[in-house]
Coordinates of C-alpha atoms in Angstrom, one line a residue:
Chain A
M468 CA 0.1 0.1 0.1
A469 CA 1.4 3.0 -0.9
E470 CA 0.9 4.5 2.8
Q471 CA 3.1 2.4 4.3
N472 CA 6.3 4.5 2.2
S473 CA 6.5 6.9 5.1
T474 CA 6.2 4.6 7.9
D475 CA 8.5 5.6 10.5
G476 CA 6.6 5.0 13.5
H477 CA 9.8 3.3 15.2
S478 CA 11.4 6.0 16.9
G479 CA 11.4 6.1 20.7
H480 CA 9.5 3.3 21.5
L481 CA 12.5 1.8 24.2
A482 CA 11.9 5.0 25.8
A483 CA 9.8 4.3 29.2
V484 CA 8.1 8.1 29.4
Q485 CA 6.6 8.7 26.1
S486 CA 7.7 12.2 25.0
P487 CA 5.3 15.0 24.3
D488 CA 4.4 13.8 20.5
E489 CA 4.0 10.4 21.7
A490 CA 1.7 11.4 24.2
E491 CA -0.6 12.8 21.5
G492 CA -0.4 9.8 19.9
Q493 CA -1.0 7.5 22.2
R494 CA -4.1 9.9 23.0
R495 CA -5.1 9.7 18.9
F496 CA -4.6 6.1 19.4
D497 CA -6.8 5.4 22.2
Q498 CA -9.9 8.1 20.7
V499 CA -10.0 6.1 17.4
I500 CA -10.0 2.7 19.0
A501 CA -12.9 4.1 21.5
D502 CA -14.8 5.1 18.7
D503 CA -14.6 1.9 17.1
S504 CA -13.0 3.8 14.1
R505 CA -9.7 2.4 12.1
I506 CA -5.6 2.5 12.3
E507 CA -4.2 3.5 8.8
P508 CA -0.5 2.3 8.2
R509 CA 1.0 5.5 8.3
D510 CA -0.9 6.4 12.1
W511 CA 0.6 7.0 15.3
M512 CA 0.4 3.3 16.8
P513 CA 2.0 1.8 20.3
E514 CA 4.9 -0.4 19.2
A515 CA 3.3 -3.5 21.0
Y516 CA 0.1 -3.2 18.9
R517 CA 2.2 -3.1 15.5
K518 CA 4.0 -6.3 16.9
A519 CA 1.2 -8.0 17.9
L520 CA -0.7 -7.1 14.8
T521 CA 2.6 -7.9 12.5
R522 CA 3.0 -11.5 14.5
Q523 CA -0.8 -12.1 13.9
M524 CA -1.0 -11.0 10.2
G525 CA 2.0 -12.6 9.5
Q526 CA 0.7 -16.0 11.0
H527 CA -1.9 -15.7 9.1
A528 CA -0.4 -15.2 5.5
H529 CA 2.2 -17.7 6.2
S530 CA -0.7 -20.7 7.0
E531 CA -2.3 -19.6 3.3
I532 CA 1.4 -20.4 1.9
I533 CA 1.8 -23.3 3.6
G534 CA -2.4 -24.1 3.5
M535 CA -2.1 -24.7 -0.5
Q536 CA 0.2 -28.0 0.3
P537 CA -2.3 -30.7 1.3
E538 CA -4.7 -29.5 -1.3
A539 CA -2.3 -29.4 -4.0
N540 CA -1.3 -32.4 -3.2
W541 CA -4.4 -33.6 -5.1
I542 CA -4.9 -32.0 -8.0
T543 CA -3.2 -34.6 -9.9
R544 CA -5.2 -37.2 -8.5
A545 CA -8.6 -35.2 -8.4
P546 CA -11.6 -37.3 -9.8
S547 CA -12.7 -35.1 -12.7
L548 CA -11.7 -32.8 -14.8
K549 CA -14.5 -30.3 -13.0
R550 CA -12.6 -31.2 -9.6
K551 CA -9.3 -30.7 -10.8
S552 CA -10.0 -27.3 -12.0
I553 CA -12.1 -26.4 -8.4
L554 CA -9.0 -27.3 -6.7
M555 CA -6.4 -25.6 -8.7
A556 CA -9.0 -22.1 -8.2
K557 CA -8.6 -23.0 -4.3
V558 CA -5.1 -23.4 -4.4
Q559 CA -4.8 -20.2 -6.2
D560 CA -6.7 -18.7 -3.9
E561 CA -4.8 -19.3 -1.3
A562 CA -1.3 -17.7 -2.8
G563 CA -4.2 -15.0 -3.2
H564 CA -4.8 -14.7 0.4
G565 CA -1.3 -15.1 1.5
L566 CA -0.2 -12.3 -1.0
Y567 CA -3.2 -10.3 0.4
L568 CA -1.7 -10.9 3.8
Y569 CA 1.6 -10.1 3.2
S570 CA 0.8 -6.7 1.6
A571 CA -1.2 -5.6 4.2
T572 CA 1.4 -7.1 6.5
E573 CA 4.2 -4.9 4.9
T574 CA 1.9 -1.7 5.9
L575 CA 3.3 -2.5 9.7
G576 CA 6.6 -1.9 8.7
T577 CA 7.9 -5.4 8.4
D578 CA 9.1 -5.9 4.4
R579 CA 8.4 -9.1 2.8
D580 CA 12.1 -10.6 2.5
T581 CA 12.2 -10.8 5.9
L582 CA 8.6 -12.4 6.4
N583 CA 9.7 -14.6 3.8
D584 CA 12.5 -15.5 5.7
Q585 CA 10.7 -15.7 8.9
L586 CA 8.4 -18.5 7.3
I587 CA 11.6 -20.5 5.8
S588 CA 13.7 -20.4 8.8
G589 CA 11.0 -22.0 10.5
R590 CA 10.8 -18.9 13.1
A591 CA 7.4 -17.8 11.8
K592 CA 4.7 -20.3 12.9
Y593 CA 1.6 -21.1 11.1
S594 CA -1.6 -22.5 11.2
S595 CA -1.5 -26.3 13.0
I596 CA -3.8 -27.9 11.1
F597 CA -1.9 -27.5 8.0
N598 CA 0.2 -30.1 9.5
Y599 CA -2.0 -32.8 9.2
P600 CA -2.2 -35.2 5.8
A601 CA -4.5 -35.2 3.6
R602 CA -4.7 -39.2 2.7
T603 CA -7.6 -39.6 1.1
W604 CA -10.2 -38.1 -1.9
A605 CA -12.4 -37.2 1.2
D606 CA -10.0 -35.2 2.9
M607 CA -10.2 -32.4 0.0
G608 CA -14.3 -32.4 1.5
A609 CA -13.0 -32.4 5.0
I610 CA -10.5 -29.6 4.8
G611 CA -13.0 -27.5 2.6
W612 CA -15.9 -27.8 5.1
L613 CA -14.4 -27.7 8.7
V614 CA -10.8 -26.8 8.3
D615 CA -11.9 -23.5 5.8
G616 CA -15.6 -24.0 8.3
A617 CA -13.7 -23.0 10.9
A618 CA -11.5 -20.1 9.3
I619 CA -14.5 -18.8 8.0
A620 CA -15.9 -18.5 11.2
N621 CA -12.7 -16.8 12.7
Q622 CA -11.7 -14.3 9.9
V623 CA -15.4 -13.1 9.2
P624 CA -15.3 -11.0 12.3
L625 CA -11.5 -9.8 11.4
C626 CA -13.5 -8.4 8.9
R627 CA -13.7 -5.4 11.4
A628 CA -10.2 -5.4 12.8
S629 CA -9.6 -2.4 13.7
Y630 CA -6.4 -2.0 11.4
G631 CA -7.4 -1.3 8.5
P632 CA -5.7 -2.8 5.9
Y633 CA -5.8 -6.0 7.5
G634 CA -9.8 -5.6 7.5
R635 CA -9.4 -4.5 4.1
A636 CA -7.7 -7.8 2.9
M637 CA -10.1 -9.9 5.0
V638 CA -12.5 -8.6 3.1
R639 CA -11.9 -9.6 0.2
I640 CA -11.1 -13.6 1.6
C641 CA -13.8 -13.7 3.2
K642 CA -15.4 -13.5 0.1
E643 CA -13.2 -15.6 -1.9
E644 CA -13.5 -18.1 0.6
S645 CA -17.3 -19.3 0.9
F646 CA -16.1 -21.0 -2.4
H647 CA -14.4 -23.2 -0.4
Q648 CA -16.4 -24.5 1.7
R649 CA -19.1 -25.3 -0.4
Q650 CA -17.2 -27.2 -2.6
G651 CA -15.5 -29.0 0.1
F652 CA -19.0 -30.0 1.3
E653 CA -20.6 -31.0 -1.6
I654 CA -17.2 -33.2 -2.1
L655 CA -18.0 -34.9 1.0
L656 CA -22.2 -34.8 -0.4
T657 CA -21.2 -36.3 -3.2
L658 CA -19.4 -39.4 -1.7
S659 CA -21.9 -39.6 1.4
R660 CA -24.4 -40.6 -1.7
G661 CA -22.3 -42.9 -3.3
T662 CA -20.9 -46.8 -3.1
E663 CA -20.4 -48.2 0.7
A664 CA -16.5 -47.7 0.4
Q665 CA -17.4 -43.9 -0.5
K666 CA -19.5 -43.2 2.5
K667 CA -16.9 -44.8 5.1
M668 CA -14.0 -42.5 2.9
A669 CA -16.4 -38.9 4.0
Q670 CA -17.1 -40.6 7.3
D671 CA -13.3 -41.1 8.0
A672 CA -12.2 -37.9 6.8
I673 CA -14.7 -36.4 8.9
N674 CA -13.0 -38.4 11.8
R675 CA -9.7 -37.3 11.5
F676 CA -10.7 -33.3 10.8
Y677 CA -13.4 -32.9 13.4
A678 CA -11.0 -32.2 16.6
P679 CA -8.1 -30.2 15.0
S680 CA -10.9 -28.4 13.6
L681 CA -12.2 -27.2 16.7
M682 CA -8.7 -26.7 18.1
M683 CA -8.7 -24.0 14.8
F684 CA -9.5 -21.6 17.2
G685 CA -7.2 -21.7 19.7
P686 CA -7.3 -22.9 23.9
S687 CA -10.2 -21.9 26.1
D688 CA -10.8 -18.2 26.9
A689 CA -8.8 -18.7 30.6
D690 CA -5.3 -20.2 28.9
S691 CA -4.9 -17.6 25.9
P692 CA -3.2 -15.0 27.2
N693 CA -3.4 -12.5 24.0
S694 CA -6.6 -12.8 23.6
K695 CA -7.5 -10.2 26.2
Q696 CA -5.8 -7.5 25.0
S697 CA -6.6 -8.1 21.6
M698 CA -9.9 -7.7 22.7
A699 CA -9.3 -4.3 24.1
W700 CA -7.7 -3.5 21.1
N701 CA -10.6 -4.4 18.7
V702 CA -8.2 -6.5 16.6
K703 CA -10.0 -9.8 18.1
R704 CA -14.1 -9.2 18.5
F705 CA -15.1 -12.3 19.9
S706 CA -13.2 -15.2 22.4
N707 CA -12.0 -18.7 21.3
D708 CA -14.6 -19.9 22.8
D709 CA -17.7 -18.0 21.7
L710 CA -16.1 -18.8 18.1
R711 CA -15.7 -22.3 18.5
Q712 CA -19.1 -23.0 20.0
R713 CA -20.9 -20.6 17.1
F714 CA -18.9 -23.7 14.9
V715 CA -20.1 -26.2 16.2
G716 CA -23.6 -25.4 16.4
M717 CA -23.7 -25.0 12.2
I718 CA -21.7 -28.0 11.7
V719 CA -23.8 -30.0 13.7
E720 CA -27.2 -29.4 11.7
Q721 CA -24.6 -29.6 8.4
V722 CA -23.6 -33.1 8.8
K723 CA -27.3 -34.2 8.8
V724 CA -27.5 -33.0 5.6
L725 CA -24.1 -35.2 4.8
G726 CA -26.3 -38.3 6.4
L727 CA -22.8 -38.9 8.2
T728 CA -21.7 -38.0 11.7
L729 CA -19.4 -36.2 14.3
P730 CA -17.2 -38.2 15.7
D731 CA -17.9 -37.3 19.1
P732 CA -19.8 -39.1 21.4
E733 CA -20.3 -35.8 24.4
L734 CA -21.6 -33.7 22.0
R735 CA -25.0 -32.3 23.4
Y736 CA -26.5 -28.8 23.7
D737 CA -26.8 -27.5 27.4
E738 CA -30.1 -25.9 27.4
E739 CA -29.0 -24.6 30.7
S740 CA -26.4 -23.0 29.8
G741 CA -27.5 -22.1 26.0
T742 CA -24.0 -23.7 24.8
W743 CA -22.6 -27.0 23.1
I744 CA -20.4 -29.1 25.5
H745 CA -18.2 -30.8 23.4
M746 CA -15.5 -33.5 23.9
E747 CA -12.3 -32.4 25.1
L748 CA -10.0 -31.5 22.8
D749 CA -6.3 -32.5 23.8
W750 CA -4.3 -29.3 23.7
D751 CA -1.0 -30.9 24.2
E752 CA -1.5 -32.5 20.9
F753 CA -2.1 -29.2 20.0
K754 CA 0.8 -27.1 20.6
R755 CA 3.5 -30.3 20.3
V756 CA 2.3 -29.8 16.6
L757 CA 2.6 -26.4 16.5
R758 CA 6.1 -26.9 18.0
G759 CA 6.7 -28.8 15.1
G760 CA 5.7 -32.3 16.4
G761 CA 3.1 -32.9 14.1
P762 CA 2.5 -35.8 11.0
C763 CA 3.9 -33.6 8.6
N764 CA 5.4 -30.2 9.9
A765 CA 9.2 -31.1 8.2
Q766 CA 7.8 -32.3 4.9
R767 CA 5.4 -28.9 4.9
M768 CA 8.4 -26.1 5.8
A769 CA 11.2 -28.7 2.8
R770 CA 8.6 -28.1 0.8
R771 CA 8.5 -24.8 1.3
R772 CA 12.1 -24.2 1.2
E773 CA 12.3 -26.1 -2.1
A774 CA 9.7 -24.2 -3.9
H775 CA 11.3 -20.8 -2.4
E776 CA 14.8 -22.5 -4.3
E777 CA 13.7 -23.6 -7.4
G778 CA 11.8 -20.4 -8.5
A779 CA 15.2 -18.5 -7.4
W780 CA 15.8 -18.6 -11.4
V781 CA 12.6 -17.3 -12.1
R782 CA 13.6 -14.4 -9.9
E783 CA 16.6 -13.9 -11.3
A784 CA 15.8 -13.3 -14.8
A785 CA 12.9 -11.1 -14.1
A786 CA 15.7 -8.8 -12.1
A787 CA 17.8 -9.5 -14.9
Y788 CA 15.2 -8.1 -17.2
A789 CA 14.3 -5.7 -15.3
D790 CA 17.3 -3.8 -15.4
R791 CA 18.6 -4.4 -18.8
Q792 CA 15.0 -2.5 -19.4
L793 CA 15.8 0.2 -17.5
A794 CA 19.6 0.6 -18.8
A795 CA 17.6 0.7 -22.7
E796 CA 15.0 3.3 -21.4
T797 CA 18.1 5.4 -19.9
D798 CA 20.2 5.2 -23.4
K799 CA 17.2 6.0 -25.2
E800 CA 16.9 9.6 -23.1
R801 CA 20.5 10.0 -23.2
V802 CA 20.7 10.3 -27.0
A803 CA 17.6 12.1 -27.6
Chain B
M486 CA 18.7 -6.8 -8.7
S487 CA 18.6 -10.4 -6.9
K488 CA 21.3 -10.2 -4.4
N489 CA 21.4 -13.9 -4.7
S490 CA 23.6 -16.0 -7.7
S491 CA 22.8 -19.1 -6.6
S492 CA 21.3 -21.2 -9.7
G493 CA 18.7 -22.9 -7.9
N494 CA 19.9 -26.6 -8.2
G495 CA 17.8 -27.5 -5.1
N496 CA 20.4 -28.9 -2.6
G497 CA 18.1 -26.5 -0.8
S498 CA 21.3 -25.4 1.5
N499 CA 20.9 -21.7 0.5
A500 CA 17.0 -21.4 0.1
S501 CA 17.0 -18.6 3.2
K502 CA 19.2 -17.3 1.5
A503 CA 17.5 -16.3 -1.8
P504 CA 15.3 -13.6 -1.3
A505 CA 11.7 -13.6 -2.1
T506 CA 12.0 -10.2 -3.9
A507 CA 15.1 -9.1 -3.6
G508 CA 13.8 -5.7 -2.7
W509 CA 11.4 -5.7 -5.7
P510 CA 9.5 -2.2 -6.0
L511 CA 6.0 -2.4 -4.7
W512 CA 3.4 -1.0 -7.0
E513 CA -0.7 -0.7 -6.7
A514 CA -3.4 -1.8 -8.7
F515 CA -6.6 -0.1 -9.8
V516 CA -9.3 -2.0 -11.2
R517 CA -12.5 -1.5 -13.3
S518 CA -15.1 -2.8 -12.7
S519 CA -16.8 -2.5 -15.5
R520 CA -17.0 0.1 -18.2
G521 CA -18.0 3.3 -16.8
L522 CA -17.5 3.3 -13.4
S523 CA -13.6 4.9 -12.1
H524 CA -10.9 2.6 -11.8
V525 CA -10.2 2.1 -7.7
H526 CA -7.6 0.7 -5.8
A527 CA -7.5 -3.2 -5.2
G528 CA -4.5 -3.4 -3.4
S529 CA -0.4 -3.8 -3.5
L530 CA 2.0 -6.1 -4.6
H531 CA 5.5 -6.3 -5.8
A532 CA 7.4 -7.0 -9.3
P533 CA 10.8 -6.5 -10.9
D534 CA 8.9 -4.2 -13.6
A535 CA 5.7 -2.2 -14.5
E536 CA 4.7 -5.3 -17.2
M537 CA 5.3 -8.1 -14.6
A538 CA 3.5 -6.1 -12.1
L539 CA 0.7 -5.6 -14.5
S540 CA 0.5 -9.3 -15.3
N541 CA 0.8 -10.4 -11.9
A542 CA -2.1 -7.7 -10.8
R543 CA -3.8 -9.8 -12.7
D544 CA -3.4 -12.8 -11.5
L545 CA -3.8 -12.0 -7.9
Y546 CA -6.8 -9.0 -8.4
T547 CA -9.1 -10.0 -11.4
R548 CA -9.2 -13.7 -10.4
R549 CA -13.1 -13.7 -10.4
N550 CA -14.2 -11.3 -13.4
E551 CA -13.7 -8.2 -11.3
G552 CA -12.4 -5.6 -13.5
V553 CA -11.9 -4.7 -17.8
S554 CA -9.3 -2.5 -16.8
L555 CA -6.3 -2.2 -14.8
W556 CA -3.7 0.2 -13.8
V557 CA -0.3 -0.4 -11.4
V558 CA 1.4 2.7 -10.5
R559 CA 4.6 2.3 -8.4
S560 CA 3.9 3.2 -4.7
T561 CA 6.8 5.9 -4.4
D562 CA 5.0 7.9 -7.3
I563 CA 2.2 8.1 -5.1
L564 CA 2.5 11.9 -3.7
A565 CA 0.3 11.5 -0.5
S566 CA -1.3 14.1 2.2
D567 CA 0.1 13.8 6.0
P568 CA -2.8 12.2 8.0
D569 CA -1.2 14.3 10.9
R570 CA -2.0 17.3 9.0
K571 CA -5.2 16.2 7.8
D572 CA -7.2 18.7 9.9
A573 CA -4.9 21.9 7.8
M574 CA -5.5 20.4 4.5
F575 CA -9.0 19.9 5.0
E576 CA -10.2 22.3 6.9
S577 CA -11.2 24.7 4.1
P578 CA -14.6 23.1 3.0
K579 CA -15.7 23.3 6.8
G580 CA -18.2 25.9 8.4
K581 CA -19.2 26.5 4.3
D582 CA -22.6 24.2 4.2
Y583 CA -23.6 26.8 2.0
R584 CA -21.7 24.3 -0.5
H585 CA -24.5 21.7 -0.3
A586 CA -28.2 22.2 -1.3
T587 CA -29.4 21.5 2.1
Y588 CA -28.1 24.6 3.3
Y589 CA -30.6 26.7 1.5
T590 CA -34.1 25.9 3.2
E591 CA -36.4 28.6 2.5
S592 CA -37.6 27.1 -0.7
E593 CA -38.8 24.1 1.1
G594 CA -41.9 22.8 0.0
V595 CA -41.2 24.6 -3.8
K596 CA -41.8 21.6 -6.4
H597 CA -39.0 20.7 -8.9
L598 CA -35.9 22.9 -7.1

């Protein structure tokens, strides 16, 4: 975004006492948040806000980029030309979503190469869900329905995040994402109406992705240290548990249409508290996968590095061509 | 110019040294959604030159028939007003309600006016 060229809000962030300029900046920032308005790149913002958003948006971008892998893996084996086209469009969308988010993150003052390096060197995290393998074609259905479904439930409120570029990126992403969930649901529906083996394959995919998709909302509010501050800044609008509740309520109904079941014997609606009671989620597993101990972490990272490296000659050729064009233009001007 | 001369032979050893964009300039993309409408800012992207910027902008911002025309401009070529001087910059129209039709109330009830 054009605004980012003069991002220089880093000065003086180490000072314990705010200068008069910073105090004025803080006052304006607080007012914008209180008015539920938007912060734009060149506005003064607290260093902690800048840092937290850079982390969140960067992780979000990385997740979109890594998220291409489980599905790209099935493009060559999609059961029909139609499904193949759909899957390619979806994977292309994920790349686009990563790029929207990288651009938005850059407006906070961290450049693209740094962000990319953070992912490739393993210093940055991405959503733990992409470290699970996509074993069967039905997984394309379960990923679309459950994983993209959970992502949408998370992302729709982010369209109103207080940081303008983040919100704008999310609006575009959410608009495009809705087809992802529907195509996944349709894959499962088709399988569920097929042979016994196909129906079983669909149920098996749901069984494997149910709990990991519920964990995509993050730990319970009590164990989520950043949630409170994020909500005070109007970045996060609903708690992890609230969003998870909303998601469970939706898929409970949707799974009936599929004629399949959710693998959760404890699942019930508690009239008294007005909440869904679901199985205990394995947060140790969640943390282990996030730290790199999931079934596919090493594979995903290796593939990402390989793709980056294999693209080096393209980047070099494009840069050399741009240089030559520039030189030719300069020569022309000199002659004229 | 790319800062890295790796030939990309896939040995994986210097992956993190080959920058993704090697400091490619940033471009702003503007999309006209249909004839008769203005080009509207869609977002930004990195590209080594204008032609690549236009081609990448097509792939990134018009995957669903969003546009019939596309502009790209180098971000550094945009001169932007200073947000901190917003009040002074946009002061002039303030207090000049007479520039709006709603200021003139005497004629209320008169038809076609």
